[in-house]
Amino acid sequence: MPDCLFCKIAAGEIPSNKVYEDETVYAFYDIDPQAPTHFLVIPKAHIPSVAGIRPENAALAGHMLEVIAKVAGELGLESYRVVSNVGQQAGQTVPHLHFHVLAGRDMTWPPG
Ligand code: AMP
Ligand code: ZN
């Protein structure tokens, strides 16, 4: 989608610190990390948020979770948090589906 930051990152049009890439998924370190390890996993295709997951892209969403498990394992993460903000009130600032993966510090529950 034109003018989408994460579409441009997935296409390599805007630089990022890549941690993983395949045909359909891209993962990169967050520019403003909220934990010692903080990376984002995105689909290369534009989906606005979790609210845009449908039967036709559910396999892609499942693959994103598979990528999280794979990359976390490769990074040696034994405990981590997976977060996806949906909509303004939940704190979504980039309207392209992404899972945050945060690790390396104690975390509180419930989240703020
Ligand atoms: P959210 O606020 O849940 O939509 O998450 C968007 C995330 O994207 C935030 O954690 C930002 O720090 C991160 N972010 C924004 N621009 C970039 C960028 N150019 N490279 C890497 N991460 C980014
Ligand atoms: Zn996009």
GROMACS .gro file of N, CA and C and ligand atoms in nm:
model
  360
    1MET      N    1   0.086  -0.120   0.000
    1MET     CA    2   0.000   0.000   0.000
    1MET      C    3   0.089   0.125   0.000
    2PRO      N    4   0.063   0.220  -0.089
    2PRO     CA    5   0.146   0.342  -0.094
    2PRO      C    6   0.142   0.416   0.039
    3ASP      N    7   0.253   0.477   0.074
    3ASP     CA    8   0.262   0.558   0.195
    3ASP      C    9   0.246   0.479   0.324
    4CYS      N   10   0.264   0.346   0.318
    4CYS     CA   11   0.264   0.267   0.441
    4CYS      C   12   0.409   0.240   0.480
    5LEU      N   13   0.447   0.286   0.599
    5LEU     CA   14   0.585   0.272   0.646
    5LEU      C   15   0.633   0.127   0.643
    6PHE      N   16   0.551   0.036   0.695
    6PHE     CA   17   0.597  -0.102   0.705
    6PHE      C   18   0.593  -0.174   0.570
    7CYS      N   19   0.504  -0.136   0.479
    7CYS     CA   20   0.513  -0.189   0.342
    7CYS      C   21   0.647  -0.149   0.280
    8LYS      N   22   0.690  -0.024   0.305
    8LYS     CA   23   0.816   0.023   0.248
    8LYS      C   24   0.935  -0.047   0.313
    9ILE      N   25   0.927  -0.073   0.443
    9ILE     CA   26   1.035  -0.146   0.511
    9ILE      C   27   1.042  -0.288   0.457
   10ALA      N   28   0.926  -0.354   0.442
   10ALA     CA   29   0.924  -0.493   0.391
   10ALA      C   30   0.980  -0.501   0.250
   11ALA      N   31   0.960  -0.393   0.171
   11ALA     CA   32   1.008  -0.390   0.033
   11ALA      C   33   1.154  -0.344   0.023
   12GLY      N   34   1.215  -0.308   0.136
   12GLY     CA   35   1.353  -0.261   0.135
   12GLY      C   36   1.368  -0.117   0.090
   13GLU      N   37   1.257  -0.045   0.080
   13GLU     CA   38   1.262   0.095   0.034
   13GLU      C   39   1.302   0.189   0.147
   14ILE      N   40   1.282   0.145   0.271
   14ILE     CA   41   1.327   0.220   0.388
   14ILE      C   42   1.415   0.123   0.468
   15PRO      N   43   1.536   0.167   0.508
   15PRO     CA   44   1.627   0.074   0.575
   15PRO      C   45   1.576   0.030   0.711
   16SER      N   46   1.613  -0.092   0.747
   16SER     CA   47   1.578  -0.146   0.879
   16SER      C   48   1.685  -0.246   0.918
   17ASN      N   49   1.684  -0.281   1.045
   17ASN     CA   50   1.781  -0.378   1.098
   17ASN      C   51   1.715  -0.515   1.097
   18LYS      N   52   1.731  -0.585   0.985
   18LYS     CA   53   1.659  -0.711   0.961
   18LYS      C   54   1.706  -0.823   1.052
   19VAL      N   55   1.609  -0.900   1.102
   19VAL     CA   56   1.644  -1.017   1.181
   19VAL      C   57   1.598  -1.145   1.112
   20TYR      N   58   1.501  -1.133   1.017
   20TYR     CA   59   1.451  -1.252   0.947
   20TYR      C   60   1.374  -1.205   0.823
   21GLU      N   61   1.380  -1.287   0.716
   21GLU     CA   62   1.299  -1.258   0.598
   21GLU      C   63   1.272  -1.387   0.522
   22ASP      N   64   1.149  -1.403   0.476
   22ASP     CA   65   1.119  -1.509   0.379
   22ASP      C   66   1.024  -1.452   0.275
   23GLU      N   67   0.956  -1.538   0.200
   23GLU     CA   68   0.870  -1.491   0.090
   23GLU      C   69   0.757  -1.401   0.136
   24THR      N   70   0.705  -1.427   0.255
   24THR     CA   71   0.581  -1.360   0.297
   24THR      C   72   0.595  -1.278   0.425
   25VAL      N   73   0.705  -1.296   0.498
   25VAL     CA   74   0.720  -1.234   0.630
   25VAL      C   75   0.855  -1.165   0.641
   26TYR      N   76   0.856  -1.054   0.715
   26TYR     CA   77   0.980  -0.978   0.738
   26TYR      C   78   0.984  -0.945   0.888
   27ALA      N   79   1.103  -0.951   0.948
   27ALA     CA   80   1.118  -0.917   1.090
   27ALA      C   81   1.240  -0.827   1.107
   28PHE      N   82   1.228  -0.728   1.194
   28PHE     CA   83   1.333  -0.628   1.210
   28PHE      C   84   1.326  -0.570   1.351
   29TYR      N   85   1.440  -0.517   1.397
   29TYR     CA   86   1.445  -0.460   1.531
   29TYR      C   87   1.371  -0.326   1.535
   30ASP      N   88   1.297  -0.309   1.646
   30ASP     CA   89   1.222  -0.184   1.665
   30ASP      C   90   1.320  -0.067   1.682
   31ILE      N   91   1.286   0.045   1.620
   31ILE     CA   92   1.373   0.163   1.623
   31ILE      C   93   1.375   0.229   1.762
   32ASP      N   94   1.276   0.199   1.843
   32ASP     CA   95   1.264   0.258   1.977
   32ASP      C   96   1.238   0.145   2.077
   33PRO      N   97   1.341   0.064   2.105
   33PRO     CA   98   1.319  -0.060   2.181
   33PRO      C   99   1.268  -0.035   2.323
   34GLN      N  100   1.170  -0.117   2.360
   34GLN     CA  101   1.110  -0.107   2.493
   34GLN      C  102   1.159  -0.219   2.585
   35ALA      N  103   1.257  -0.293   2.541
   35ALA     CA  104   1.319  -0.401   2.619
   35ALA      C  105   1.455  -0.427   2.556
   36PRO      N  106   1.545  -0.497   2.626
   36PRO     CA  107   1.677  -0.523   2.569
   36PRO      C  108   1.670  -0.591   2.432
   37THR      N  109   1.573  -0.680   2.413
   37THR     CA  110   1.546  -0.733   2.279
   37THR      C  111   1.403  -0.692   2.242
   38HIS      N  112   1.387  -0.628   2.127
   38HIS     CA  113   1.255  -0.585   2.081
   38HIS      C  114   1.257  -0.583   1.929
   39PHE      N  115   1.191  -0.683   1.872
   39PHE     CA  116   1.179  -0.683   1.726
   39PHE      C  117   1.033  -0.696   1.685
   40LEU      N  118   1.007  -0.665   1.558
   40LEU     CA  119   0.872  -0.665   1.502
   40LEU      C  120   0.865  -0.767   1.390
   41VAL      N  121   0.755  -0.839   1.383
   41VAL     CA  122   0.731  -0.935   1.276
   41VAL      C  123   0.611  -0.887   1.196
   42ILE      N  124   0.630  -0.871   1.065
   42ILE     CA  125   0.523  -0.816   0.980
   42ILE      C  126   0.502  -0.905   0.857
   43PRO      N  127   0.379  -0.903   0.804
   43PRO     CA  128   0.358  -0.967   0.674
   43PRO      C  129   0.405  -0.871   0.565
   44LYS      N  130   0.457  -0.925   0.454
   44LYS     CA  131   0.496  -0.836   0.343
   44LYS      C  132   0.372  -0.776   0.277
   45ALA      N  133   0.262  -0.851   0.277
   45ALA     CA  134   0.136  -0.797   0.225
   45ALA      C  135   0.075  -0.705   0.329
   46HIS      N  136   0.007  -0.603   0.281
   46HIS     CA  137  -0.053  -0.506   0.373
   46HIS      C  138  -0.180  -0.561   0.436
   47ILE      N  139  -0.178  -0.577   0.569
   47ILE     CA  140  -0.297  -0.607   0.649
   47ILE      C  141  -0.297  -0.501   0.758
   48PRO      N  142  -0.406  -0.429   0.781
   48PRO     CA  143  -0.401  -0.315   0.873
   48PRO      C  144  -0.372  -0.351   1.018
   49SER      N  145  -0.422  -0.465   1.064
   49SER     CA  146  -0.401  -0.505   1.204
   49SER      C  147  -0.457  -0.646   1.222
   50VAL      N  148  -0.453  -0.698   1.344
   50VAL     CA  149  -0.516  -0.828   1.373
   50VAL      C  150  -0.662  -0.827   1.331
   51ALA      N  151  -0.725  -0.710   1.339
   51ALA     CA  152  -0.866  -0.700   1.302
   51ALA      C  153  -0.888  -0.729   1.153
   52GLY      N  154  -0.782  -0.731   1.074
   52GLY     CA  155  -0.794  -0.760   0.931
   52GLY      C  156  -0.764  -0.905   0.896
   53ILE      N  157  -0.748  -0.991   0.997
   53ILE     CA  158  -0.721  -1.132   0.968
   53ILE      C  159  -0.853  -1.201   0.930
   54ARG      N  160  -0.847  -1.271   0.816
   54ARG     CA  161  -0.963  -1.337   0.757
   54ARG      C  162  -0.922  -1.480   0.720
   55PRO      N  163  -1.019  -1.565   0.684
   55PRO     CA  164  -0.980  -1.701   0.644
   55PRO      C  165  -0.872  -1.703   0.537
   56GLU      N  166  -0.874  -1.609   0.443
   56GLU     CA  167  -0.778  -1.612   0.333
   56GLU      C  168  -0.637  -1.569   0.373
   57ASN      N  169  -0.621  -1.501   0.486
   57ASN     CA  170  -0.484  -1.466   0.529
   57ASN      C  171  -0.450  -1.526   0.666
   58ALA      N  172  -0.535  -1.615   0.716
   58ALA     CA  173  -0.511  -1.675   0.848
   58ALA      C  174  -0.385  -1.762   0.848
   59ALA      N  175  -0.356  -1.828   0.736
   59ALA     CA  176  -0.234  -1.911   0.731
   59ALA      C  177  -0.111  -1.822   0.742
   60LEU      N  178  -0.116  -1.704   0.679
   60LEU     CA  179  -0.005  -1.609   0.688
   60LEU      C  180   0.012  -1.562   0.833
   61ALA      N  181  -0.099  -1.533   0.900
   61ALA     CA  182  -0.090  -1.492   1.040
   61ALA      C  183  -0.031  -1.603   1.126
   62GLY      N  184  -0.070  -1.727   1.098
   62GLY     CA  185  -0.011  -1.839   1.170
   62GLY      C  186   0.137  -1.853   1.141
   63HIS      N  187   0.175  -1.829   1.018
   63HIS     CA  188   0.318  -1.835   0.981
   63HIS      C  189   0.397  -1.728   1.055
   64MET      N  190   0.336  -1.612   1.078
   64MET     CA  191   0.405  -1.507   1.155
   64MET      C  192   0.438  -1.558   1.296
   65LEU      N  193   0.347  -1.633   1.356
   65LEU     CA  194   0.373  -1.688   1.490
   65LEU      C  195   0.484  -1.794   1.483
   66GLU      N  196   0.483  -1.872   1.376
   66GLU     CA  197   0.590  -1.971   1.356
   66GLU      C  198   0.726  -1.900   1.345
   67VAL      N  199   0.728  -1.788   1.274
   67VAL     CA  200   0.852  -1.711   1.259
   67VAL      C  201   0.897  -1.657   1.395
   68ILE      N  202   0.802  -1.611   1.475
   68ILE     CA  203   0.837  -1.562   1.609
   68ILE      C  204   0.907  -1.673   1.688
   69ALA      N  205   0.849  -1.792   1.688
   69ALA     CA  206   0.910  -1.903   1.763
   69ALA      C  207   1.049  -1.936   1.709
   70LYS      N  208   1.065  -1.933   1.578
   70LYS     CA  209   1.194  -1.966   1.516
   70LYS      C  210   1.300  -1.862   1.550
   71VAL      N  211   1.266  -1.735   1.532
   71VAL     CA  212   1.364  -1.628   1.556
   71VAL      C  213   1.397  -1.620   1.705
   72ALA      N  214   1.295  -1.631   1.790
   72ALA     CA  215   1.321  -1.627   1.935
   72ALA      C  216   1.414  -1.741   1.974
   73GLY      N  217   1.392  -1.859   1.917
   73GLY     CA  218   1.480  -1.972   1.946
   73GLY      C  219   1.622  -1.944   1.900
   74GLU      N  220   1.637  -1.888   1.780
   74GLU     CA  221   1.771  -1.859   1.727
   74GLU      C  222   1.841  -1.753   1.810
   75LEU      N  223   1.764  -1.662   1.868
   75LEU     CA  224   1.824  -1.557   1.952
   75LEU      C  225   1.846  -1.606   2.096
   76GLY      N  226   1.803  -1.728   2.124
   76GLY     CA  227   1.822  -1.784   2.258
   76GLY      C  228   1.728  -1.728   2.361
   77LEU      N  229   1.614  -1.676   2.318
   77LEU     CA  230   1.518  -1.619   2.412
   77LEU      C  231   1.439  -1.732   2.479
   78GLU      N  232   1.444  -1.737   2.610
   78GLU     CA  233   1.369  -1.841   2.681
   78GLU      C  234   1.235  -1.788   2.729
   79SER      N  235   1.224  -1.656   2.747
   79SER     CA  236   1.100  -1.595   2.792
   79SER      C  237   1.083  -1.464   2.715
   80TYR      N  238   0.966  -1.445   2.664
   80TYR     CA  239   0.942  -1.323   2.587
   80TYR      C  240   0.793  -1.294   2.583
   81ARG      N  241   0.761  -1.173   2.544
   81ARG     CA  242   0.621  -1.132   2.533
   81ARG      C  243   0.590  -1.095   2.388
   82VAL      N  244   0.475  -1.141   2.339
   82VAL     CA  245   0.429  -1.110   2.203
   82VAL      C  246   0.307  -1.019   2.218
   83VAL      N  247   0.313  -0.903   2.152
   83VAL     CA  248   0.208  -0.802   2.166
   83VAL      C  249   0.168  -0.752   2.028
   84SER      N  250   0.039  -0.734   2.006
   84SER     CA  251  -0.007  -0.667   1.885
   84SER      C  252  -0.116  -0.567   1.924
   85ASN      N  253  -0.087  -0.441   1.907
   85ASN     CA  254  -0.182  -0.336   1.939
   85ASN      C  255  -0.279  -0.319   1.821
   86VAL      N  256  -0.406  -0.309   1.852
   86VAL     CA  257  -0.509  -0.293   1.748
   86VAL      C  258  -0.586  -0.164   1.778
   87GLY      N  259  -0.567  -0.066   1.692
   87GLY     CA  260  -0.641   0.059   1.707
   87GLY      C  261  -0.573   0.157   1.802
   88GLN      N  262  -0.622   0.279   1.792
   88GLN     CA  263  -0.560   0.392   1.863
   88GLN      C  264  -0.562   0.375   2.014
   89GLN      N  265  -0.674   0.330   2.069
   89GLN     CA  266  -0.683   0.322   2.215
   89GLN      C  267  -0.585   0.219   2.271
   90ALA      N  268  -0.558   0.115   2.194
   90ALA     CA  269  -0.463   0.012   2.237
   90ALA      C  270  -0.319   0.053   2.213
   91GLY      N  271  -0.297   0.164   2.140
   91GLY     CA  272  -0.162   0.215   2.120
   91GLY      C  273  -0.102   0.186   1.985
   92GLN      N  274  -0.184   0.141   1.888
   92GLN     CA  275  -0.130   0.116   1.753
   92GLN      C  276  -0.096   0.248   1.686
   93THR      N  277   0.028   0.261   1.642
   93THR     CA  278   0.070   0.384   1.574
   93THR      C  279   0.101   0.360   1.425
   94VAL      N  280   0.128   0.235   1.388
   94VAL     CA  281   0.156   0.204   1.247
   94VAL      C  282   0.047   0.107   1.199
   95PRO      N  283  -0.036   0.151   1.102
   95PRO     CA  284  -0.150   0.069   1.062
   95PRO      C  285  -0.116  -0.040   0.960
   96HIS      N  286  -0.017  -0.122   0.995
   96HIS     CA  287   0.021  -0.241   0.917
   96HIS      C  288   0.048  -0.348   1.023
   97LEU      N  289  -0.020  -0.461   1.012
   97LEU     CA  290  -0.011  -0.568   1.113
   97LEU      C  291   0.132  -0.594   1.158
   98HIS      N  292   0.154  -0.597   1.288
   98HIS     CA  293   0.286  -0.633   1.340
   98HIS      C  294   0.272  -0.694   1.477
   99PHE      N  295   0.356  -0.793   1.504
   99PHE     CA  296   0.369  -0.849   1.637
   99PHE      C  297   0.500  -0.795   1.695
  100HIS      N  298   0.488  -0.733   1.812
  100HIS     CA  299   0.608  -0.697   1.888
  100HIS      C  300   0.656  -0.822   1.962
  101VAL      N  301   0.787  -0.842   1.966
  101VAL     CA  302   0.845  -0.948   2.049
  101VAL      C  303   0.945  -0.879   2.142
  102LEU      N  304   0.917  -0.888   2.272
  102LEU     CA  305   0.996  -0.817   2.374
  102LEU      C  306   1.056  -0.918   2.471
  103ALA      N  307   1.182  -0.897   2.506
  103ALA     CA  308   1.249  -0.992   2.596
  103ALA      C  309   1.366  -0.924   2.665
  104GLY      N  310   1.412  -0.988   2.773
  104GLY     CA  311   1.536  -0.946   2.835
  104GLY      C  312   1.519  -0.860   2.959
  105ARG      N  313   1.396  -0.845   3.005
  105ARG     CA  314   1.373  -0.774   3.132
  105ARG      C  315   1.247  -0.830   3.197
  106ASP      N  316   1.235  -0.804   3.327
  106ASP     CA  317   1.111  -0.841   3.396
  106ASP      C  318   0.997  -0.760   3.339
  107MET      N  319   0.880  -0.822   3.327
  107MET     CA  320   0.763  -0.751   3.276
  107MET      C  321   0.648  -0.761   3.376
  108THR      N  322   0.562  -0.664   3.368
  108THR     CA  323   0.450  -0.659   3.460
  108THR      C  324   0.321  -0.703   3.391
  109TRP      N  325   0.226  -0.744   3.472
  109TRP     CA  326   0.093  -0.779   3.421
  109TRP      C  327  -0.010  -0.728   3.519
  110PRO      N  328  -0.115  -0.659   3.480
  110PRO     CA  329  -0.152  -0.634   3.341
  110PRO      C  330  -0.065  -0.527   3.277
  111PRO      N  331  -0.056  -0.529   3.144
  111PRO     CA  332   0.020  -0.424   3.075
  111PRO      C  333  -0.053  -0.292   3.087
  112GLY      N  334   0.018  -0.183   3.072
  112GLY     CA  335  -0.042  -0.051   3.086
  112GLY      C  336  -0.132  -0.014   2.972
  113AMP     P1  337   0.264   0.023   1.740
  113AMP     O1  338   0.277   0.154   1.815
  113AMP     O2  339   0.215  -0.092   1.822
  113AMP     O3  340   0.187   0.044   1.612
  113AMP     O4  341   0.410  -0.019   1.700
  113AMP     C1  342   0.483   0.049   1.601
  113AMP     C2  343   0.629   0.030   1.633
  113AMP     O5  344   0.703   0.060   1.518
  113AMP     C3  345   0.680   0.116   1.747
  113AMP     O6  346   0.732   0.035   1.851
  113AMP     C4  347   0.789   0.200   1.679
  113AMP     O7  348   0.900   0.224   1.763
  113AMP     C5  349   0.825   0.114   1.560
  113AMP     N1  350   0.881   0.185   1.447
  113AMP     C6  351   0.835   0.299   1.389
  113AMP     N2  352   0.912   0.334   1.286
  113AMP     C7  353   1.009   0.239   1.275
  113AMP     C8  354   1.120   0.218   1.187
  113AMP     N3  355   1.146   0.302   1.085
  113AMP     N4  356   1.199   0.110   1.208
  113AMP     C9  357   1.174   0.026   1.309
  113AMP     N5  358   1.070   0.038   1.395
  113AMP    C10  359   0.989   0.143   1.378
  114ZN      ZN  360   0.151  -0.170   0.483
   0.00000   0.00000   0.00000
